CSV table of C-alpha atoms in Angstrom, one decimal:
chain,number,residue,atom,x,y,z
I,1,MET,CA,-3.1,31.7,-24.9
I,2,LYS,CA,-5.5,28.9,-24.2
I,3,LYS,CA,-3.9,26.2,-22.0
I,4,VAL,CA,-4.4,22.5,-22.5
I,5,ILE,CA,-4.6,20.6,-19.1
I,6,LYS,CA,-4.4,16.9,-19.3
I,7,ILE,CA,-5.3,14.6,-16.4
I,8,LEU,CA,-3.7,11.3,-16.6
I,9,GLY,CA,-5.3,8.4,-14.7
I,10,THR,CA,-6.9,5.0,-15.4
I,11,GLY,CA,-10.0,5.9,-13.5
I,12,CYS,CA,-9.1,5.5,-9.9
I,13,PRO,CA,-11.0,7.5,-7.2
I,14,LYS,CA,-7.9,9.9,-6.9
I,15,CYS,CA,-7.9,10.6,-10.5
I,16,LEU,CA,-11.6,11.5,-10.4
I,17,GLN,CA,-10.8,13.8,-7.4
I,18,THR,CA,-7.9,15.4,-9.3
I,19,THR,CA,-10.3,16.1,-12.2
I,20,ASN,CA,-12.8,17.8,-9.9
I,21,ILE,CA,-10.1,19.9,-8.3
I,22,VAL,CA,-8.6,21.1,-11.6
I,23,THR,CA,-12.1,21.8,-13.0
I,24,ASP,CA,-13.0,23.9,-9.9
I,25,VAL,CA,-9.8,25.9,-10.0
I,26,VAL,CA,-10.1,26.6,-13.7
I,27,LYS,CA,-13.8,27.7,-13.3
I,28,ASN,CA,-13.2,29.8,-10.2
I,29,ASN,CA,-10.2,31.7,-11.5
I,30,ASN,CA,-11.5,32.3,-15.1
I,31,ILE,CA,-8.6,30.4,-16.6
I,32,ASP,CA,-8.7,29.9,-20.3
I,33,ALA,CA,-8.0,26.2,-20.5
I,34,THR,CA,-9.4,23.0,-22.0
I,35,ILE,CA,-9.4,20.0,-19.7
I,36,VAL,CA,-8.7,16.6,-21.2
I,37,LYS,CA,-9.0,13.3,-19.4
I,38,VAL,CA,-6.6,10.7,-20.6
I,39,GLU,CA,-7.6,7.2,-19.5
I,40,ASP,CA,-5.8,5.1,-22.0
I,41,ILE,CA,-2.8,3.5,-20.5
I,42,MET,CA,-0.6,3.6,-23.7
I,43,GLU,CA,-1.3,7.3,-24.0
I,44,ILE,CA,-0.5,7.8,-20.3
I,45,MET,CA,2.8,6.0,-20.6
I,46,LYS,CA,4.0,8.5,-23.3
I,47,TYR,CA,4.4,10.9,-20.5
I,48,ASN,CA,7.0,8.6,-18.8
I,49,ILE,CA,5.3,8.7,-15.4
I,50,LEU,CA,5.2,5.9,-12.8
I,51,SER,CA,2.3,6.9,-10.7
I,52,THR,CA,-1.1,8.3,-11.3
I,53,PRO,CA,-2.9,10.6,-11.1
I,54,ALA,CA,-0.8,13.1,-13.0
I,55,VAL,CA,-1.6,16.6,-14.3
I,56,VAL,CA,0.0,17.8,-17.6
I,57,VAL,CA,-0.1,21.5,-18.6
I,58,ASP,CA,0.8,22.2,-22.2
I,59,GLU,CA,2.6,18.9,-22.4
I,60,VAL,CA,4.6,19.3,-19.3
I,61,VAL,CA,4.1,17.0,-16.4
I,62,VAL,CA,3.6,19.3,-13.4
I,63,ILE,CA,2.2,16.9,-10.8
I,64,LYS,CA,2.4,13.2,-10.5
I,65,GLY,CA,1.2,10.5,-8.2
I,66,ARG,CA,-0.7,12.6,-5.8
I,67,LEU,CA,-3.7,14.9,-5.4
I,68,PRO,CA,-2.9,18.5,-6.3
I,69,SER,CA,-3.8,21.3,-3.9
I,70,LYS,CA,-5.8,24.2,-5.1
I,71,SER,CA,-3.3,26.9,-4.2
I,72,GLU,CA,-0.6,24.9,-6.0
I,73,LEU,CA,-2.7,24.7,-9.1
I,74,ILE,CA,-3.3,28.4,-9.1
I,75,ASP,CA,0.3,29.0,-8.9
I,76,LEU,CA,0.9,26.8,-11.9
I,77,LEU,CA,-1.9,28.1,-14.0
I,78,VAL,CA,-2.2,31.8,-13.4
M,1,MET,CA,3.6,4.7,26.0
M,2,PHE,CA,-0.2,4.4,25.6
M,3,ASP,CA,-1.1,4.0,29.4
M,4,TRP,CA,-2.8,7.3,29.3
M,5,VAL,CA,-5.1,6.1,26.5
M,6,GLN,CA,-6.0,3.1,28.7
M,7,HIS,CA,-6.7,5.5,31.6
M,8,ILE,CA,-9.0,7.6,29.6
M,9,ALA,CA,-10.9,4.5,28.2
M,10,ASP,CA,-11.1,3.2,31.8
M,11,TRP,CA,-12.5,6.5,33.1
M,12,ILE,CA,-15.2,6.8,30.2
M,13,VAL,CA,-16.3,3.2,30.6
M,14,TYR,CA,-16.2,2.7,34.4
M,15,ASP,CA,-16.7,6.2,35.8
M,16,ILE,CA,-18.7,8.1,33.3
M,17,LEU,CA,-20.9,5.3,31.9
M,18,GLU,CA,-20.7,3.5,35.3
M,19,LEU,CA,-20.5,0.0,33.7
M,20,SER,CA,-19.5,-2.9,35.9
M,21,LYS,CA,-16.0,-4.2,35.4
M,22,GLU,CA,-17.2,-7.7,35.0
M,23,SER,CA,-19.7,-7.1,32.2
M,24,HIS,CA,-19.0,-8.1,28.6
M,25,LEU,CA,-20.3,-5.0,27.3
M,26,ALA,CA,-17.8,-2.9,29.5
M,27,ASP,CA,-15.0,-5.1,28.4
M,28,ALA,CA,-15.8,-4.7,24.7
M,29,LEU,CA,-16.3,-1.0,24.9
M,30,ASN,CA,-13.1,-0.5,26.7
M,31,PHE,CA,-11.2,-2.5,24.2
M,32,PHE,CA,-12.8,-0.6,21.4
M,33,LEU,CA,-12.0,3.0,22.8
M,34,TYR,CA,-8.4,2.1,23.8
M,35,ASP,CA,-7.6,0.3,20.4
M,36,THR,CA,-9.2,3.0,18.2
M,37,THR,CA,-7.3,5.8,19.8
M,38,LYS,CA,-4.1,4.0,20.0
M,39,ILE,CA,-4.2,2.8,16.4
M,40,LEU,CA,-5.3,6.2,15.1
M,41,ILE,CA,-2.3,7.8,16.8
M,42,LEU,CA,0.1,5.2,15.5
M,43,LEU,CA,-1.3,5.4,11.9
M,44,ILE,CA,-0.9,9.2,11.9
M,45,ILE,CA,2.7,9.0,13.0
M,46,ILE,CA,3.8,6.2,10.6
M,47,ILE,CA,1.9,7.5,7.5
M,48,PHE,CA,3.4,10.9,8.2
M,49,LEU,CA,7.0,9.6,8.6
M,50,MET,CA,6.6,7.5,5.5
M,51,GLY,CA,5.3,10.5,3.6
M,52,ILE,CA,8.4,12.5,4.5
M,53,ILE,CA,10.7,9.7,3.4
M,54,ASN,CA,8.8,9.3,0.1
M,55,SER,CA,8.8,12.9,-0.5
M,56,TYR,CA,12.6,12.7,-0.8
M,57,PHE,CA,12.6,9.2,-2.4
M,58,PRO,CA,9.8,9.3,-5.0
M,59,VAL,CA,9.4,6.2,-7.2
M,60,ASP,CA,11.1,7.9,-10.1
M,61,ARG,CA,14.2,8.0,-8.2
M,62,VAL,CA,14.0,4.4,-7.3
M,63,ARG,CA,13.7,3.5,-10.9
M,64,ASN,CA,16.7,5.6,-11.9
M,65,TYR,CA,18.7,3.9,-9.1
M,66,LEU,CA,17.6,0.4,-10.1
M,67,SER,CA,18.2,0.9,-13.8
M,68,ARG,CA,21.6,2.6,-13.6
M,69,LYS,CA,23.4,0.9,-10.8
M,70,LYS,CA,25.0,-2.6,-11.2
M,71,LEU,CA,24.1,-4.4,-8.0
M,72,TYR,CA,25.4,-7.9,-8.6
M,73,GLY,CA,22.4,-9.9,-7.4
M,74,PHE,CA,21.4,-7.4,-4.7
M,75,GLU,CA,18.9,-5.7,-7.1
M,76,TYR,CA,16.1,-7.9,-5.9
M,77,LEU,CA,16.8,-7.0,-2.3
M,78,SER,CA,17.1,-3.3,-3.1
M,79,ALA,CA,13.9,-3.3,-5.1
M,80,SER,CA,12.2,-5.0,-2.2
M,81,LEU,CA,13.5,-2.5,0.2
M,82,PHE,CA,12.5,0.4,-1.9
M,83,GLY,CA,9.1,-1.2,-2.0
M,84,VAL,CA,8.8,-0.7,1.8
M,85,VAL,CA,9.3,3.0,1.7
M,86,THR,CA,7.3,3.6,-1.4
M,87,PRO,CA,3.5,3.9,-0.9
M,88,PHE,CA,1.7,2.0,-3.5
M,89,CYS,CA,-1.8,2.4,-5.0
M,90,SER,CA,-3.0,-0.5,-6.9
M,91,CYS,CA,-4.2,1.9,-9.6
M,92,SER,CA,-0.7,2.8,-10.2
M,93,SER,CA,0.6,-0.7,-10.7
M,94,VAL,CA,0.3,-0.6,-14.4
M,95,PRO,CA,2.2,2.6,-15.1
M,96,LEU,CA,4.8,1.6,-12.6
M,97,PHE,CA,5.2,-1.8,-14.2
M,98,ILE,CA,5.6,-0.4,-17.7
M,99,GLY,CA,7.9,2.5,-16.4
M,100,PHE,CA,10.2,-0.1,-14.7
M,101,VAL,CA,10.3,-2.4,-17.7
M,102,LYS,CA,11.0,0.6,-20.0
M,103,GLY,CA,13.8,1.6,-17.9
M,104,GLY,CA,15.5,-1.7,-18.6
M,105,ILE,CA,14.9,-3.1,-15.1
M,106,PRO,CA,14.5,-6.9,-15.3
M,107,LEU,CA,11.1,-8.4,-14.9
M,108,GLY,CA,12.1,-10.3,-11.8
M,109,VAL,CA,13.4,-7.1,-10.0
M,110,THR,CA,10.2,-5.3,-11.1
M,111,PHE,CA,8.2,-8.1,-9.5
M,112,ALA,CA,10.2,-7.9,-6.3
M,113,PHE,CA,9.1,-4.3,-6.0
M,114,LEU,CA,5.6,-5.0,-7.0
M,115,ILE,CA,5.3,-7.7,-4.4
M,116,THR,CA,6.8,-5.9,-1.3
M,117,SER,CA,5.4,-2.4,-2.0
M,118,PRO,CA,1.6,-3.3,-1.3
M,119,LEU,CA,2.6,-6.0,1.3
M,120,VAL,CA,4.6,-3.6,3.5
M,121,ASN,CA,2.9,-0.3,3.4
M,122,GLU,CA,2.5,2.4,5.9
M,123,VAL,CA,-1.1,1.6,6.9
M,124,ALA,CA,-0.2,-2.1,7.4
M,125,ILE,CA,2.8,-1.2,9.6
M,126,GLY,CA,0.8,1.4,11.6
M,127,LEU,CA,-2.0,-1.3,12.3
M,128,PHE,CA,0.5,-3.9,13.0
M,129,ILE,CA,2.4,-2.0,15.7
M,130,GLY,CA,-0.9,-1.0,17.3
M,131,LEU,CA,-2.5,-4.5,17.3
M,132,PHE,CA,0.5,-7.0,17.6
M,133,GLY,CA,3.4,-4.9,19.0
M,134,LEU,CA,6.8,-4.0,17.7
M,135,LYS,CA,8.4,-7.5,17.5
M,136,THR,CA,5.7,-9.0,15.4
M,137,THR,CA,5.8,-5.9,13.2
M,138,LEU,CA,9.4,-6.4,12.6
M,139,ILE,CA,9.0,-10.0,11.7
M,140,TYR,CA,6.2,-9.1,9.3
M,141,VAL,CA,8.3,-6.3,7.6
M,142,THR,CA,11.4,-8.5,7.4
M,143,SER,CA,9.4,-11.5,6.0
M,144,GLY,CA,7.6,-9.1,3.6
M,145,VAL,CA,11.1,-8.0,2.3
M,146,ILE,CA,12.5,-11.5,2.0
M,147,LEU,CA,9.2,-12.8,0.4
M,148,GLY,CA,9.5,-10.1,-2.4
M,149,THR,CA,13.3,-10.7,-2.9
M,150,VAL,CA,12.9,-14.5,-3.2
M,151,SER,CA,9.8,-14.4,-5.3
M,152,GLY,CA,11.4,-11.8,-7.6
M,153,ALA,CA,14.4,-13.9,-8.0
M,154,VAL,CA,12.2,-17.0,-8.7
M,155,LEU,CA,10.1,-15.2,-11.2
M,156,GLN,CA,13.1,-13.9,-13.0
M,157,LYS,CA,14.5,-17.5,-13.4
M,158,LEU,CA,11.2,-18.5,-15.1
M,159,LYS,CA,11.9,-16.3,-18.0
M,160,LEU,CA,8.4,-14.8,-18.2
M,161,GLU,CA,9.0,-12.2,-20.9
M,162,ARG,CA,7.2,-14.3,-23.4
M,163,PHE,CA,3.9,-14.1,-21.3
M,164,LEU,CA,3.7,-10.3,-21.5
M,165,THR,CA,1.0,-8.8,-23.7
M,166,PRO,CA,2.3,-7.9,-27.1
M,167,TRP,CA,2.5,-4.1,-26.7
M,168,VAL,CA,4.5,-4.5,-23.5
M,169,LYS,CA,6.9,-6.7,-25.5
M,170,ASP,CA,7.4,-3.9,-27.8
M,171,VAL,CA,8.1,-1.5,-24.9
M,172,LEU,CA,10.6,-4.1,-23.6
M,173,ASP,CA,12.4,-4.3,-27.0
M,174,ASN,CA,12.7,-0.5,-27.1
M,175,SER,CA,13.8,-0.1,-23.5
M,176,GLU,CA,16.5,2.4,-22.9
M,177,LYS,CA,18.9,2.8,-20.0
M,178,GLU,CA,19.4,6.5,-20.5
M,179,LEU,CA,16.1,7.8,-19.3
M,180,ILE,CA,14.9,11.4,-19.1
M,181,ALA,CA,16.9,12.6,-16.1
M,182,PHE,CA,15.0,12.7,-13.0
M,183,LYS,CA,14.2,16.1,-11.9
M,184,GLN,CA,13.8,16.4,-8.1
M,185,GLU,CA,11.0,18.7,-7.2
M,186,LYS,CA,12.8,21.6,-5.7
M,187,GLN,CA,10.8,22.5,-2.7
M,188,SER,CA,11.8,23.4,0.8
M,189,PHE,CA,10.8,21.2,3.7
M,190,GLY,CA,8.3,23.7,4.9
M,191,LYS,CA,6.6,23.7,1.7
M,192,ARG,CA,6.5,19.9,1.5
M,193,LEU,CA,5.0,19.5,4.9
M,194,PRO,CA,1.4,20.7,4.3
M,195,ILE,CA,1.3,18.5,1.2
M,196,ILE,CA,2.4,15.4,3.1
M,197,TRP,CA,0.1,16.2,6.0
M,198,LYS,CA,-2.9,16.5,3.5
M,199,GLU,CA,-2.0,13.1,2.1
M,200,VAL,CA,-1.9,11.7,5.7
M,201,LEU,CA,-5.5,13.0,6.3
M,202,ASN,CA,-6.6,11.7,2.9
M,203,ILE,CA,-5.4,8.2,3.7
M,204,ILE,CA,-6.8,8.2,7.3
M,205,LYS,CA,-10.1,9.5,6.0
M,206,GLY,CA,-10.2,6.6,3.5
M,207,ILE,CA,-9.4,3.8,5.9
M,208,LEU,CA,-11.0,5.0,9.1
M,209,PRO,CA,-14.4,3.5,8.6
M,210,TYR,CA,-12.9,0.1,7.9
M,211,VAL,CA,-10.7,0.4,10.9
M,212,ILE,CA,-13.5,1.4,13.2
M,213,ILE,CA,-15.8,-1.3,12.0
M,214,GLY,CA,-13.0,-3.8,12.3
M,215,ILE,CA,-12.1,-2.8,15.8
M,216,ALA,CA,-15.8,-2.7,16.8
M,217,ILE,CA,-16.3,-6.2,15.6
M,218,GLY,CA,-13.0,-7.2,17.2
M,219,GLY,CA,-14.2,-5.6,20.5
M,220,LEU,CA,-17.3,-7.6,20.4
M,221,MET,CA,-15.5,-10.8,19.8
M,222,HIS,CA,-13.0,-10.0,22.4
M,223,GLY,CA,-15.7,-9.6,25.0
M,224,TYR,CA,-17.8,-12.6,24.0
M,225,ILE,CA,-15.5,-15.4,22.6
M,226,PRO,CA,-13.8,-17.4,25.3
M,227,GLU,CA,-10.0,-17.6,25.5
M,228,GLY,CA,-8.4,-20.5,23.5
M,229,PHE,CA,-11.8,-20.9,21.5
M,230,PHE,CA,-10.0,-21.6,18.2
M,231,GLU,CA,-7.2,-23.8,19.5
M,232,ALA,CA,-9.3,-26.9,18.9
M,233,TYR,CA,-9.9,-26.0,15.2
M,234,MET,CA,-6.8,-24.3,14.0
M,235,CYS,CA,-3.9,-25.6,16.1
M,236,LYS,CA,-0.4,-25.6,14.8
M,237,ASP,CA,-0.7,-29.4,14.0
M,238,ASN,CA,-3.4,-28.8,11.4
M,239,LEU,CA,-1.4,-28.7,8.2
M,240,PHE,CA,-4.4,-27.3,6.2
M,241,ALA,CA,-4.9,-24.3,8.2
M,242,VAL,CA,-2.1,-22.2,6.7
M,243,PRO,CA,-3.0,-22.9,3.0
M,244,ALA,CA,-6.7,-22.5,3.6
M,245,ALA,CA,-6.3,-19.2,5.4
M,246,THR,CA,-3.9,-17.9,2.6
M,247,ILE,CA,-6.1,-18.9,-0.3
M,248,LEU,CA,-9.2,-17.6,1.4
M,249,ALA,CA,-7.4,-14.2,1.8
M,250,VAL,CA,-6.2,-13.7,-1.7
M,251,PRO,CA,-9.3,-12.2,-3.2
M,252,MET,CA,-9.9,-9.8,-0.2
M,253,TYR,CA,-8.6,-6.4,-0.5
M,254,SER,CA,-10.4,-3.1,0.1
M,255,ASN,CA,-11.2,-4.1,3.7
M,256,ALA,CA,-7.7,-5.1,4.7
M,257,SER,CA,-7.6,-2.3,7.4
M,258,GLY,CA,-10.8,-3.7,8.7
M,259,ILE,CA,-9.6,-7.2,8.7
M,260,LEU,CA,-6.4,-6.7,10.8
M,261,PRO,CA,-8.2,-5.9,14.1
M,262,ILE,CA,-10.4,-8.9,13.7
M,263,VAL,CA,-7.4,-11.1,13.1
M,264,GLN,CA,-5.7,-9.8,16.2
M,265,VAL,CA,-8.5,-10.9,18.3
M,266,LEU,CA,-8.4,-14.3,16.6
M,267,VAL,CA,-4.8,-14.6,17.6
M,268,ALA,CA,-5.6,-13.6,21.1
M,269,LYS,CA,-8.2,-16.4,21.1
M,270,GLY,CA,-5.8,-19.1,20.0
M,271,ILE,CA,-5.2,-19.0,16.3
M,272,PRO,CA,-1.4,-19.5,15.7
M,273,ILE,CA,0.4,-16.3,14.7
M,274,GLY,CA,2.0,-17.9,11.6
M,275,THR,CA,-1.4,-18.8,10.2
M,276,ALA,CA,-2.6,-15.3,11.0
M,277,ILE,CA,0.5,-13.6,9.3
M,278,ALA,CA,0.0,-15.8,6.2
M,279,PHE,CA,-3.7,-14.8,6.1
M,280,MET,CA,-2.8,-11.0,6.4
M,281,MET,CA,-0.1,-11.1,3.9
M,282,ALA,CA,-2.4,-12.6,1.4
M,283,VAL,CA,-5.0,-10.0,2.2
M,284,VAL,CA,-2.7,-7.1,1.9
M,285,GLY,CA,-0.4,-8.3,-0.8
M,286,LEU,CA,-2.6,-9.9,-3.4
M,287,SER,CA,-6.0,-8.9,-4.7
M,288,LEU,CA,-8.4,-9.5,-7.5
M,289,PRO,CA,-8.7,-5.8,-8.5
M,290,GLU,CA,-4.9,-5.8,-8.9
M,291,ALA,CA,-5.1,-8.9,-11.0
M,292,MET,CA,-7.7,-7.1,-13.2
M,293,LEU,CA,-5.5,-4.1,-13.7
M,294,LEU,CA,-2.4,-6.2,-14.5
M,295,LYS,CA,-4.4,-7.9,-17.3
M,296,LYS,CA,-3.5,-4.9,-19.4
M,297,VAL,CA,0.2,-5.8,-19.4
M,298,MET,CA,0.2,-9.5,-18.6
M,299,THR,CA,-1.4,-12.5,-20.0
M,300,PHE,CA,-3.6,-14.5,-17.7
M,301,LYS,CA,-0.9,-17.3,-17.6
M,302,LEU,CA,1.7,-14.7,-16.3
M,303,ILE,CA,-0.8,-13.3,-13.6
M,304,GLY,CA,-1.5,-16.9,-12.7
M,305,ILE,CA,2.3,-17.7,-12.3
M,306,PHE,CA,2.9,-14.3,-10.4
M,307,PHE,CA,0.0,-14.9,-7.9
M,308,GLY,CA,1.0,-18.6,-7.7
M,309,VAL,CA,4.6,-17.9,-6.7
M,310,VAL,CA,3.6,-15.3,-4.2
M,311,THR,CA,0.9,-17.4,-2.7
M,312,LEU,CA,3.2,-20.4,-2.3
M,313,SER,CA,5.9,-18.1,-0.7
M,314,ILE,CA,3.3,-16.8,1.7
M,315,ILE,CA,2.2,-20.3,2.7
M,316,ILE,CA,5.8,-21.4,3.3
M,317,SER,CA,6.4,-18.4,5.5
M,318,GLY,CA,3.3,-19.2,7.4
M,319,TYR,CA,4.6,-22.6,8.2
M,320,ILE,CA,7.9,-21.3,9.1
M,321,PHE,CA,6.4,-18.8,11.6
M,322,ASN,CA,4.4,-21.4,13.2
M,323,LEU,CA,7.5,-23.5,13.7
M,324,ILE,CA,9.7,-20.7,15.1
M,325,LEU,CA,7.3,-18.5,17.0
């Protein structure tokens, strides 16, 4: 099934880096997923997080407040 | 503890480069090599330790604690203390603010956290120990905590809820004490370490250019400005020095790590430490980018009051330091 990966962040450098890492991992591992960037603060707050960047996979918050590592993302997505 | 660094710096400057011990250039270069190495080591240690603490005390846990426990007036102090161990990125200030308010934490307590967290952070502590020594660092940290506690309590008294933006008021009205239970990431220490270490390197990489430039400028000033140069202009008796330094510093931010080494030299050359601490607190604690971000949740009036109260507290602590130190 196609996964939906959301990256929550108001546009800080770390959020940008997170998007790049996620995009890389998805591309290099042929993961079937759509990546959505969520920058609207009201939308972000619906996920009840306190620090950005955060990564949401199929509506579940998996990483918050820090940069994800590639291996960690592969574990989560594959 | 850092004698060996001094020996290496001496060896490079006087033996390898064969510079004369009396020259300004040698003096400046020696200072630069010694300070950069020492501060880098301290920064790595402090950021790493804070990373470990934070890995077990994430901000979600802090919120749960503050919203559930009855603390009988100590909530400002606890929020402020939590702010010390929680790293803070100004881009997280809005989600953090909303999250706290949503959890039913009073506005003043949220402010206490929001003031101390950026003020007493791992980078500032690392730089402080390296540049000013342990005693001044302890004074800085303690006053940062007191400042957050007092300002938070004062802001609570001002009943500022009416100055929040409308959508935040809605959030406030619908705040709930029973939050989604906090799930601790179940990871072994061994699994956490690489993640923490990566974060350390990330932070160091981000601030290193500023630190090096700051120390380089500091090194030059150290070698060329005569001792006591500033005493004439910024002596303790000059009542305007503290407010002027504080207000000048509020808009500065991204280069805080570069400013500290320069301030250290200014202190060595005669600027009173209270004036310097006030200046640094304003640099580290308040910034224009932060104000811009908070615009999403607060009206200009509230941001003004928030910054005003904190600035005033910083100025008062500056005077107190000049009196007692």
